């Protein structure tokens, strides 16, 4: 009897898989921190015989090369992927025996990338699961615009054809096991649900219910901004990532933290947004460890910029370090744990700013206060509703556009509070007076603050 274990990487919205029989297993699209995979295999009492990649990933650093080195497993990579390391090239139709009565068959599914390959798990001649990577997701498909802009439409058409190939060649009860689509920006549209089958996708996935022209037009119209760090993930993976280094960074005191800030380096406070607003070192940025740390920090920070991490505890620091290596931020320049009072130079005071809800914003506007409302949601979120009179700068663009925020007290909001906290910290570091709106957007509707959008992108709302 075969098994499939799912390894979640929630902060990046991805999944990896360990699948096998009684003695041997295969790992599909492994994460950078491969000890998780090795522990799962040990728990199952199986040897990792194969490591396979569905494609050269654009949203995280793979652990495939390191896992194959540590375990002696054969490393299978699509043959047409350009890589700089030794691997077993895989072509359409290739098959390997994983365990007694259990095999894995490659199925070319270009679209998410030109070389994308899905793998079908076959037990005693019957297809039982398909590892679809970024081709067929849960109610969606992988986006086709991460490789080269001139190829985007062609890849979108290939994505449609690949989805149909999977649906045409596999039975309805085959489990669909994608890598992306659980919050990952590799998904072309919002993917819903936790588990699915070929039959369920055949009935409800746009790629399988729409003709190719309609599908491509709607997909291209709905694509959002690509996280900036994606540009670096593909080359790292193609070159062959180095083993990760999770040894603790050196400890920085108040003097060193001040020097790093003065040098233009990033000093990131990982504590909760509540704690940060209450008191923090001036000039530091707040990226909550419990939020989408890796995704948003890697998106906003200039690539290669030294980063110092400030954490509430050694455990929080270690987990943040692990998250960051998954997206190629290899080593913090320094770190400190504890409270802001221990991160200051002698004679310095902590800085703070208020947090409030949309009801308080309504009151401030009613009093005629000198209020600037800044919306840091994405374009697609603003397309439905926005706060009347608000300025719109998505959080991933704000660091380079703070000069566009009008004078006044900036009440910054997103959809729930986490991105607003990031944005408030960026503005606070420049000395602006800010209020972080830590509230769900439904409260803005209830307060009568919102108006329907005309569908325009960016800019100010009149």
XYZ file of C-alpha atoms in Angstrom:
462
model
C 0.000 0.000 0.000
C 1.438 3.392 -0.965
C 1.484 6.525 1.175
C 1.708 10.251 0.464
C 2.769 12.662 3.200
C 2.379 16.418 2.731
C 5.003 18.829 4.049
C 3.570 22.336 4.348
C 5.604 25.529 4.031
C 2.797 27.818 5.082
C 4.611 31.155 4.989
C 5.252 30.675 1.267
C 2.012 28.891 0.417
C 3.760 25.767 -0.855
C 3.686 22.025 -0.339
C 6.264 19.294 -0.803
C 5.510 15.582 -0.818
C 7.041 12.357 0.459
C 5.510 9.334 -1.263
C 6.439 5.687 -1.314
C 5.847 2.122 -0.277
C 7.199 -0.082 2.479
C 10.921 0.460 1.821
C 11.595 3.358 -0.552
C 10.168 6.811 -1.161
C 10.345 9.729 -3.557
C 10.385 13.403 -2.560
C 8.667 15.928 -4.827
C 9.691 19.611 -4.839
C 11.552 19.558 -1.499
C 11.893 22.658 0.696
C 15.265 24.238 1.478
C 15.297 22.942 5.065
C 15.669 19.291 4.110
C 15.938 17.891 7.637
C 12.132 18.127 7.774
C 11.941 15.733 4.845
C 14.555 13.383 6.266
C 12.710 13.277 9.591
C 9.451 12.424 7.800
C 11.180 9.594 5.919
C 12.721 8.302 9.138
C 9.295 8.358 10.771
C 7.971 6.217 7.935
C 10.988 3.886 8.085
C 11.743 4.357 4.380
C 14.812 5.232 2.360
C 14.649 8.251 0.044
C 15.500 6.776 -3.344
C 14.510 9.666 -5.593
C 14.217 13.430 -5.362
C 12.278 15.056 -8.212
C 11.584 18.632 -9.288
C 8.516 19.545 -11.293
C 10.308 22.706 -12.429
C 13.004 25.222 -11.532
C 11.162 27.164 -8.858
C 10.760 30.941 -8.904
C 9.321 31.427 -5.422
C 11.667 29.550 -3.093
C 15.103 27.986 -2.910
C 14.912 24.236 -3.399
C 16.523 21.681 -1.128
C 16.641 19.079 -3.891
C 20.352 19.135 -4.615
C 21.313 19.032 -0.938
C 18.773 16.302 -0.159
C 20.102 14.107 -2.946
C 23.662 14.669 -1.707
C 22.800 13.791 1.883
C 20.735 10.690 1.083
C 22.381 9.408 -2.097
C 19.021 9.644 -3.870
C 18.881 10.091 -7.632
C 17.988 13.702 -8.475
C 15.453 13.945 -11.303
C 15.053 17.314 -13.059
C 13.231 18.059 -16.347
C 15.684 17.522 -19.193
C 15.083 20.886 -20.854
C 15.714 22.877 -17.667
C 19.063 24.651 -17.886
C 21.012 23.808 -14.735
C 24.672 23.888 -13.679
C 24.814 20.666 -11.669
C 24.712 16.942 -12.323
C 21.234 15.456 -12.306
C 19.168 12.743 -13.976
C 17.396 14.457 -16.898
C 13.724 13.522 -17.175
C 11.738 13.524 -20.421
C 8.058 13.011 -21.141
C 7.057 9.396 -20.557
C 10.096 8.422 -18.484
C 9.298 6.116 -15.594
C 11.178 4.979 -12.486
C 10.385 2.160 -10.067
C 9.977 3.640 -6.592
C 9.093 0.495 -4.635
C 7.516 -2.893 -5.231
C 4.489 -2.289 -7.452
C 4.954 1.477 -7.255
C 6.335 3.694 -10.015
C 6.521 7.337 -11.029
C 5.866 8.493 -14.604
C 6.852 11.889 -16.019
C 4.253 13.882 -17.930
C 5.354 17.036 -19.775
C 3.088 19.901 -18.684
C 4.627 23.179 -19.912
C 2.973 26.464 -18.998
C 4.095 27.536 -15.535
C 7.584 27.191 -17.018
C 8.554 25.908 -20.488
C 10.084 22.738 -19.002
C 7.421 22.004 -16.373
C 6.845 18.310 -15.726
C 4.171 16.589 -13.639
C 4.702 13.126 -12.133
C 2.035 10.441 -11.933
C 2.235 7.895 -9.120
C 1.213 4.458 -10.377
C 0.381 1.531 -8.062
C 0.110 -1.912 -9.668
C -0.610 -0.337 -13.044
C -3.286 2.079 -11.757
C -2.750 5.857 -11.588
C -3.444 6.984 -8.035
C -1.987 10.489 -7.681
C -0.510 13.266 -9.794
C 2.147 15.634 -8.468
C 1.191 18.611 -10.600
C 3.623 21.233 -9.281
C 2.561 24.529 -10.837
C 0.453 23.127 -13.674
C -2.927 22.081 -12.271
C -3.710 23.610 -8.863
C -6.794 23.441 -6.652
C -9.297 25.392 -8.717
C -6.563 27.309 -10.525
C -3.292 26.964 -12.433
C 0.212 28.321 -11.956
C 0.926 31.739 -13.389
C 2.753 31.822 -16.757
C 4.511 35.189 -16.401
C 7.485 34.314 -14.190
C 9.966 33.336 -16.897
C 10.068 35.950 -19.656
C 7.431 38.589 -20.532
C 7.596 37.779 -24.230
C 6.652 34.170 -23.475
C 3.714 34.874 -21.168
C 0.847 34.471 -23.634
C 2.443 31.419 -25.237
C 2.944 29.821 -21.819
C -0.645 30.645 -20.835
C -1.828 28.712 -23.880
C 0.513 25.871 -22.982
C -0.884 25.917 -19.452
C -4.388 25.429 -20.832
C -3.209 22.529 -23.014
C -1.320 20.917 -20.123
C -4.350 21.048 -17.849
C -6.373 19.345 -20.578
C -3.679 16.714 -21.060
C -3.822 15.827 -17.363
C -7.623 15.680 -17.443
C -7.701 13.643 -20.656
C -5.081 11.072 -19.669
C -5.875 10.513 -15.996
C -8.985 8.972 -14.354
C -11.328 11.177 -12.356
C -10.372 9.659 -8.990
C -6.654 10.487 -9.279
C -5.594 12.823 -6.471
C -4.191 16.168 -7.627
C -1.204 17.192 -5.467
C 0.111 20.626 -6.474
C 3.147 22.403 -5.056
C 1.675 25.910 -5.301
C -1.681 27.479 -4.607
C -2.022 27.658 -0.827
C -1.223 31.354 -0.586
C 1.662 31.336 -3.041
C 1.928 34.151 -5.578
C 2.835 31.434 -8.103
C -0.889 30.812 -8.483
C -2.467 32.679 -11.395
C -5.666 33.199 -9.377
C -6.850 32.445 -5.882
C -6.745 28.699 -5.290
C -9.407 27.360 -2.948
C -9.646 24.153 -0.963
C -7.258 21.673 0.570
C -7.725 18.504 -1.487
C -8.953 17.753 -4.974
C -9.076 15.179 -7.757
C -8.896 15.194 -11.523
C -12.682 14.823 -11.662
C -13.285 17.783 -9.367
C -10.918 19.946 -11.398
C -12.537 18.847 -14.639
C -15.846 20.174 -13.327
C -14.695 23.452 -11.821
C -11.252 24.600 -12.957
C -11.359 27.483 -15.461
C -8.573 25.880 -17.476
C -10.852 22.893 -18.063
C -14.213 24.649 -18.439
C -13.258 27.608 -20.661
C -12.046 27.657 -24.256
C -8.406 28.580 -24.660
C -8.938 32.165 -25.850
C -11.319 33.031 -23.022
C -9.062 31.339 -20.475
C -5.914 33.124 -21.663
C -7.580 36.544 -21.860
C -9.004 36.271 -18.339
C -5.803 34.880 -16.883
C -3.608 37.614 -18.355
C -6.037 40.300 -17.206
C -5.970 38.976 -13.645
C -2.219 38.622 -13.094
C -0.880 40.655 -10.192
C 2.558 42.020 -9.378
C 5.348 39.468 -9.067
C 7.226 39.537 -5.744
C 10.602 41.150 -6.433
C 12.633 38.302 -4.956
C 11.253 35.861 -7.524
C 13.796 37.252 -9.993
C 16.570 35.734 -7.875
C 15.090 32.335 -7.013
C 15.260 30.783 -10.484
C 18.977 31.563 -11.023
C 19.853 30.305 -7.525
C 18.015 27.053 -8.175
C 19.513 26.621 -11.639
C 23.032 27.149 -10.311
C 22.516 24.675 -7.472
C 21.864 26.160 -4.023
C 24.546 25.901 -1.382
C 23.774 24.040 1.847
C 21.902 26.320 4.220
C 23.628 27.756 7.258
C 21.431 28.177 10.326
C 24.150 28.851 12.880
C 23.160 31.773 15.155
C 24.349 35.222 14.018
C 26.506 37.438 16.203
C 24.764 39.443 18.931
C 24.446 43.197 18.355
C 24.205 45.755 21.140
C 22.704 49.229 20.988
C 25.824 50.831 19.541
C 26.129 48.336 16.694
C 22.411 48.534 15.898
C 22.693 52.320 15.662
C 25.737 52.020 13.406
C 23.991 49.594 11.089
C 20.976 51.889 10.838
C 23.262 54.840 10.084
C 24.915 52.811 7.323
C 21.541 52.298 5.634
C 21.240 48.631 6.540
C 17.885 47.119 7.417
C 17.158 46.359 11.057
C 13.990 44.271 11.277
C 11.945 43.870 14.446
C 10.204 40.488 14.412
C 7.939 41.080 17.402
C 4.174 41.392 17.135
C 2.806 44.572 15.625
C 1.210 45.364 18.964
C 4.549 45.213 20.776
C 6.321 47.158 18.033
C 3.790 50.002 18.053
C 4.097 50.228 21.829
C 7.861 50.696 21.700
C 10.714 50.144 19.240
C 14.116 51.418 18.159
C 13.751 54.413 15.857
C 14.503 53.531 12.251
C 13.661 49.838 12.524
C 11.047 48.059 10.432
C 8.361 45.701 11.709
C 7.872 42.372 9.914
C 6.041 40.071 12.284
C 7.598 36.628 12.673
C 4.087 35.191 12.867
C 3.014 36.833 9.603
C 4.202 36.109 6.063
C 7.720 37.075 7.090
C 9.761 35.512 4.311
C 7.415 36.575 1.525
C 7.090 40.235 2.488
C 10.598 40.880 3.792
C 12.161 39.296 0.715
C 9.761 41.284 -1.484
C 10.531 44.671 0.070
C 14.206 44.551 1.021
C 16.715 45.576 -1.663
C 18.313 42.289 -2.713
C 21.597 41.676 -0.916
C 21.042 44.413 1.678
C 22.443 43.343 5.090
C 19.674 42.661 7.597
C 19.831 42.588 11.389
C 17.034 40.760 13.194
C 15.555 41.822 16.535
C 13.453 39.147 18.208
C 11.524 38.594 21.393
C 13.277 35.272 22.007
C 15.997 32.983 20.698
C 13.292 30.630 19.410
C 11.607 33.376 17.424
C 14.966 34.372 15.952
C 15.845 30.803 14.954
C 12.505 30.218 13.256
C 12.771 33.516 11.375
C 16.258 32.594 10.200
C 14.891 29.295 8.894
C 12.088 31.050 7.035
C 14.455 33.502 5.413
C 16.910 30.944 4.044
C 13.972 29.435 2.167
C 13.920 32.587 0.011
C 17.666 33.098 -0.274
C 18.309 35.521 2.606
C 21.218 33.454 3.791
C 22.683 35.034 6.906
C 21.570 37.871 9.158
C 24.365 40.382 9.620
C 23.642 40.393 13.349
C 20.796 39.824 15.792
C 19.520 40.666 19.251
C 16.794 39.262 21.486
C 14.796 40.632 24.395
C 13.175 44.051 24.678
C 13.789 47.411 22.935
C 15.306 48.871 26.104
C 18.305 46.564 25.596
C 18.688 47.542 21.929
C 19.182 51.276 22.538
C 22.287 53.341 23.047
C 22.634 55.068 26.394
C 20.336 58.086 26.627
C 18.062 57.035 23.765
C 14.331 56.471 24.129
C 12.039 54.066 22.331
C 9.739 55.374 19.641
C 6.047 54.473 19.419
C 2.900 55.146 17.423
C -0.809 54.499 18.029
C -2.962 51.682 16.712
C -6.662 52.136 16.067
C -9.676 50.744 14.256
C -11.752 52.052 11.380
C -14.315 53.471 13.827
C -11.605 55.749 15.254
C -10.635 56.752 11.733
C -14.259 57.686 11.062
C -14.216 59.897 14.152
C -10.924 61.557 13.170
C -12.290 62.368 9.728
C -15.490 63.727 11.276
C -13.494 66.073 13.532
C -11.655 67.452 10.529
C -8.258 66.265 11.770
C -5.286 66.557 9.434
C -5.722 62.964 8.230
C -4.166 61.154 5.274
C -5.648 57.707 4.666
C -3.140 55.364 3.026
C -4.349 52.080 1.526
C -1.496 49.545 1.123
C -3.545 46.674 -0.286
C -2.888 45.202 -3.702
C -4.611 46.572 -6.815
C -7.002 43.627 -7.002
C -8.162 44.192 -3.421
C -8.788 47.883 -4.007
C -10.691 47.134 -7.213
C -13.771 46.180 -5.206
C -13.947 48.884 -2.554
C -11.718 51.522 -1.013
C -11.912 54.134 1.708
C -13.256 57.381 0.310
C -10.445 59.902 -0.307
C -7.631 57.444 0.379
C -4.236 57.364 -1.281
C -3.231 54.001 -2.724
C 0.328 52.672 -2.653
C 0.670 48.869 -2.344
C 2.917 47.903 0.546
C 5.517 46.315 -1.743
C 5.963 49.671 -3.516
C 5.879 51.940 -0.478
C 9.574 51.922 0.438
C 10.418 53.621 -2.854
C 7.365 55.913 -2.872
C 7.117 57.368 0.633
C 7.662 60.821 -0.845
C 4.263 60.522 -2.542
C 2.403 60.315 0.775
C 0.862 63.755 1.462
C 1.617 65.765 4.574
C -0.488 65.032 7.654
C -1.044 62.221 10.103
C -1.017 59.034 8.047
C -3.650 56.467 8.964
C -2.431 53.383 7.118
C -4.621 50.345 6.525
C -4.660 47.072 4.640
C -7.269 44.302 4.859
C -6.462 43.053 8.337
C -3.518 44.815 9.973
C -0.285 42.955 9.195
C 0.692 44.868 6.048
C -0.474 48.127 7.613
C 2.002 47.491 10.427
C 4.834 47.027 7.921
C 3.851 50.218 6.118
C 3.456 52.192 9.349
C 6.953 51.139 10.411
C 8.431 52.251 7.064
C 6.835 55.688 7.433
C 7.648 55.939 11.144
C 11.310 55.259 10.317
C 11.246 58.408 8.187
C 9.836 60.424 11.061
C 6.247 60.592 9.829
C 3.326 60.702 12.261
C 1.416 57.477 11.698
C -1.546 55.546 13.030
C -1.664 51.831 12.189
C -5.224 50.752 11.465
C -5.300 47.286 12.994
C -8.750 46.212 11.901
C -10.600 44.077 9.381
C -11.812 45.863 6.257
C -15.399 44.846 7.023
C -15.279 47.423 9.825
C -14.606 50.147 7.256
C -17.728 49.092 5.391
C -19.764 49.064 8.598
C -18.547 52.564 9.423
C -19.677 53.845 6.031
C -16.136 54.751 4.982
C -15.960 52.808 1.734
C -17.066 53.448 -1.804
C -17.131 51.153 -4.818
C -14.092 51.307 -7.062
C -14.193 52.285 -10.697
C -11.585 49.581 -11.340
C -8.651 51.932 -11.869
C -5.120 51.027 -10.789
C -3.011 52.944 -8.273
C -3.040 56.657 -7.640
C -5.363 58.559 -5.390
C -9.074 58.041 -5.024
C -11.063 61.202 -5.346
